[in-house]
Amino acid sequence: MVVANPETLNATLHYTLIRHILDHGYAPDTQELSRILDLPEEATVSALKRLAEDHGVVLHPQQPDIWAIHPFSLAPTAFWVRSGDRAWWGNCGWCSLGIAALVAEDVTISTSFGAEGRPVDLHIRSGRMIEDNYLIHFPVPMRKCWDNVVYACSNMLIFENEAAVDAWCRRHRMPKGDIQPLSQFWEFAKEWYGKHLDPHWRKWTSEEARALFHRHGLGGDTWEIPSSKGRF
């Protein structure tokens, strides 16, 4: 495989992983990925590490195996996303909606309120969120998400109402962050993850992310991220 530059390899690697997970439900290991990309294993590992530095994938701390590649988790979570006979773990409520956007078919998301309450199924049918009265809560500000993105994602949960969010925050000594109507956030998730299956994918820049937040009415302290030349 001849790759023109690191950004092109980032896009090719990201597309290959997302496509494989969508089709098979799991990520290829390093050896299989090397065969798919027609790269030496050492070069594949280096490419994975570069993609991780660009926040395009999350690797296990001690080995170059994929832990998560948003919107997919490769370890069990509180979100199980099903479409026909295929299914995947979503990192969080946001990511689960992102998986639905990528699948572009009817989807059922199984979770529980606050990851502790009664089970609930969320249905997306013909591109429309059926359960349009629930909420999604963001206790970790976006500017801090990549300090520990697995932890940040694990707290983006679904709730029945704001009173339930308040009770959950008191019970777990968690800060109350922004709360969004789930059906409204679905529209944002479709745009945020809409290009993740693009062979020419690249991460949103900080400025692009800020513009997306603003366009979908996501404001306040939770959604403030610094302007920089980096990717979000």
Coordinates of C-alpha atoms in Angstrom, one line a residue:
M1 CA 0.0 0.0 0.0
V2 CA 1.4 3.4 -1.0
V3 CA 0.2 6.3 1.2
A4 CA 0.8 9.9 0.2
N5 CA 1.0 11.4 3.7
P6 CA 0.1 10.7 7.3
E7 CA -3.3 12.5 7.0
T8 CA -4.3 10.2 4.1
L9 CA -3.2 7.1 6.1
N10 CA -5.2 8.4 9.1
A11 CA -8.3 8.6 6.9
T12 CA -7.7 5.2 5.3
L13 CA -7.1 3.5 8.7
H14 CA -10.1 5.1 10.3
Y15 CA -12.4 4.1 7.4
T16 CA -11.1 0.6 7.4
L17 CA -11.7 0.2 11.1
I18 CA -15.2 1.7 11.0
R19 CA -16.2 -0.3 8.0
H20 CA -14.9 -3.6 9.6
I21 CA -16.8 -3.0 12.8
L22 CA -20.0 -2.1 11.0
D23 CA -19.8 -5.2 8.9
H24 CA -18.4 -7.7 11.5
G25 CA -19.2 -6.2 15.0
Y26 CA -15.5 -6.2 16.1
A27 CA -12.2 -4.6 15.1
P28 CA -9.4 -6.5 13.4
D29 CA -6.3 -7.2 15.4
T30 CA -3.0 -5.7 14.4
Q31 CA -2.0 -8.7 12.2
E32 CA -5.3 -8.8 10.3
L33 CA -5.3 -5.0 10.0
S34 CA -1.8 -5.2 8.5
R35 CA -3.0 -7.7 5.9
I36 CA -6.0 -5.5 5.0
L37 CA -3.9 -2.4 4.6
D38 CA -1.0 -4.2 3.0
L39 CA 1.4 -2.7 5.5
P40 CA 4.1 -4.2 7.7
E41 CA 2.9 -4.8 11.2
E42 CA 5.3 -2.2 12.6
A43 CA 4.0 0.4 10.2
T44 CA 0.4 -0.4 11.2
V45 CA 1.2 0.0 14.9
S46 CA 2.8 3.3 14.2
A47 CA -0.3 4.4 12.2
L48 CA -2.6 3.3 15.0
K49 CA -0.6 5.4 17.5
R50 CA -0.7 8.4 15.2
L51 CA -4.5 8.1 14.8
A52 CA -4.8 7.8 18.6
E53 CA -2.7 11.0 19.0
D54 CA -5.2 12.7 16.7
H55 CA -8.1 11.4 18.9
G56 CA -9.3 9.2 16.1
V57 CA -9.1 5.9 18.1
V58 CA -8.6 4.9 21.7
L59 CA -6.0 2.2 22.2
H60 CA -5.4 0.0 25.3
P61 CA -2.8 1.7 27.5
Q62 CA -0.3 -1.2 27.3
Q63 CA -0.8 -2.5 23.8
P64 CA -1.8 -1.3 20.4
D65 CA -5.2 -2.9 20.5
I66 CA -8.4 -0.9 19.9
W67 CA -10.4 -0.1 23.0
A68 CA -12.8 2.3 21.2
I69 CA -13.2 4.1 18.0
H70 CA -16.0 6.6 18.3
P71 CA -18.9 5.9 18.1
F72 CA -18.1 2.2 18.7
S73 CA -16.8 0.6 21.9
L74 CA -15.0 -2.7 21.7
A75 CA -15.7 -3.4 25.4
P76 CA -19.1 -3.9 27.0
T77 CA -21.0 -0.7 27.9
A78 CA -24.4 0.4 29.0
F79 CA -25.6 0.8 25.4
W80 CA -26.3 -2.0 23.0
V81 CA -27.3 -0.9 19.5
R82 CA -29.1 -3.3 17.2
S83 CA -30.1 -3.3 13.5
G84 CA -31.5 -6.5 12.0
D85 CA -29.0 -9.3 12.9
R86 CA -26.1 -6.9 13.6
A87 CA -25.3 -5.2 16.9
W88 CA -22.6 -3.1 18.5
W89 CA -21.7 -1.4 21.8
G90 CA -22.0 2.3 21.9
N91 CA -19.7 4.3 24.2
C92 CA -22.5 6.5 25.5
G93 CA -25.9 8.0 24.5
W94 CA -24.2 10.3 22.0
C95 CA -22.2 7.5 20.4
S96 CA -25.2 5.2 20.2
L97 CA -27.0 7.8 18.2
G98 CA -23.9 8.1 16.1
I99 CA -24.0 4.4 15.4
A100 CA -27.6 4.8 14.3
A101 CA -26.6 7.6 12.0
L102 CA -23.8 5.4 10.4
V103 CA -26.1 2.4 10.0
A104 CA -28.8 4.5 8.3
E105 CA -31.4 1.8 9.0
D106 CA -34.0 1.2 11.6
V107 CA -32.2 0.8 15.0
T108 CA -33.0 -0.1 18.6
I109 CA -30.8 1.2 21.4
S110 CA -31.0 -0.8 24.6
T111 CA -29.9 0.9 27.8
S112 CA -31.2 1.7 31.3
F113 CA -32.0 5.1 32.8
G114 CA -28.9 6.5 34.4
A115 CA -27.1 3.1 33.8
E116 CA -28.9 2.0 37.0
G117 CA -32.6 2.3 36.6
R118 CA -35.2 0.4 34.6
P119 CA -34.3 -0.8 31.2
V120 CA -35.4 1.2 28.2
D121 CA -35.3 0.6 24.4
L122 CA -35.0 3.7 22.1
H123 CA -36.2 3.2 18.6
I124 CA -35.1 5.1 15.5
R125 CA -37.5 4.3 12.6
S126 CA -37.2 5.8 9.1
G127 CA -34.7 8.3 10.5
R128 CA -37.0 9.5 13.3
M129 CA -36.5 9.2 17.1
I130 CA -39.7 7.5 18.4
E131 CA -39.1 8.1 22.1
D132 CA -38.9 11.9 21.9
N133 CA -39.6 12.8 25.6
Y134 CA -36.3 11.5 27.2
L135 CA -33.1 13.5 28.0
I136 CA -29.4 13.0 27.7
H137 CA -27.1 14.4 30.4
F138 CA -23.5 15.7 29.9
P139 CA -21.8 16.1 33.4
V140 CA -18.2 16.3 31.9
P141 CA -17.4 19.5 30.0
M142 CA -16.3 19.0 26.4
R143 CA -13.0 20.6 27.0
K144 CA -12.2 17.9 29.6
C145 CA -13.5 14.9 27.6
W146 CA -10.1 13.8 26.2
D147 CA -8.5 13.9 29.6
N148 CA -10.2 10.5 30.0
V149 CA -12.6 10.0 27.1
V150 CA -13.7 6.5 28.3
Y151 CA -14.8 8.0 31.6
A152 CA -16.4 11.0 30.0
C153 CA -18.4 8.8 27.6
S154 CA -19.5 6.5 30.4
N155 CA -21.4 9.4 32.0
M156 CA -23.3 10.5 29.0
L157 CA -26.5 8.8 30.0
I158 CA -30.3 8.8 29.3
F159 CA -32.8 10.0 31.8
E160 CA -36.6 10.2 32.0
N161 CA -36.7 13.8 33.3
E162 CA -34.6 16.5 34.9
A163 CA -35.7 15.5 38.4
A164 CA -34.1 12.1 37.7
V165 CA -30.9 13.8 36.6
D166 CA -30.8 15.9 39.8
A167 CA -31.3 12.8 42.0
W168 CA -28.6 10.9 40.1
C169 CA -26.1 13.7 40.5
R170 CA -26.8 13.9 44.3
R171 CA -26.6 10.1 44.7
H172 CA -23.3 9.8 42.9
R173 CA -21.8 13.2 43.9
M174 CA -21.6 14.1 40.2
P175 CA -21.8 17.7 38.9
K176 CA -24.9 18.5 37.0
G177 CA -24.0 19.5 33.4
D178 CA -26.0 20.3 30.4
I179 CA -29.2 18.4 29.6
Q180 CA -30.5 18.0 26.1
P181 CA -33.8 16.6 24.7
L182 CA -32.9 13.3 23.1
S183 CA -34.8 13.9 19.9
Q184 CA -33.1 17.2 19.4
F185 CA -29.6 15.7 20.1
W186 CA -30.3 13.0 17.6
E187 CA -30.2 15.7 14.9
F188 CA -26.8 16.9 16.1
A189 CA -25.4 13.3 16.3
K190 CA -26.4 12.7 12.7
E191 CA -24.3 15.6 11.6
W192 CA -21.4 15.0 14.0
Y193 CA -21.0 11.4 13.0
G194 CA -22.3 11.7 9.4
K195 CA -18.8 11.6 7.8
H196 CA -17.3 8.9 10.0
L197 CA -17.7 6.4 7.2
D198 CA -16.1 8.7 4.6
P199 CA -12.9 7.3 3.1
H200 CA -11.6 10.9 3.3
W201 CA -12.6 11.4 6.9
R202 CA -10.7 13.7 9.2
K203 CA -11.4 14.9 12.7
W204 CA -13.4 18.1 13.2
T205 CA -11.1 21.0 14.0
S206 CA -11.9 22.9 17.2
E207 CA -13.4 25.7 15.2
E208 CA -15.6 23.3 13.2
A209 CA -16.7 21.6 16.4
R210 CA -17.6 25.0 18.0
A211 CA -19.6 25.9 14.9
L212 CA -21.5 22.6 15.0
F213 CA -22.3 23.1 18.6
H214 CA -23.6 26.6 18.0
R215 CA -25.6 25.5 14.9
H216 CA -27.5 22.9 17.1
G217 CA -28.0 25.1 20.1
L218 CA -25.4 23.5 22.3
G219 CA -24.1 26.3 24.4
G220 CA -23.0 27.2 27.9
D221 CA -20.0 26.0 29.9
T222 CA -20.4 22.4 29.0
W223 CA -19.9 23.0 25.3
E224 CA -17.1 25.6 25.6
I225 CA -13.9 24.3 24.0
P226 CA -10.7 26.4 23.4
S227 CA -9.9 27.7 20.0
S228 CA -6.8 25.9 18.7
K229 CA -5.2 24.4 15.6
G230 CA -5.9 21.0 17.0
R231 CA -8.7 18.5 16.4
F232 CA -11.5 17.8 18.7

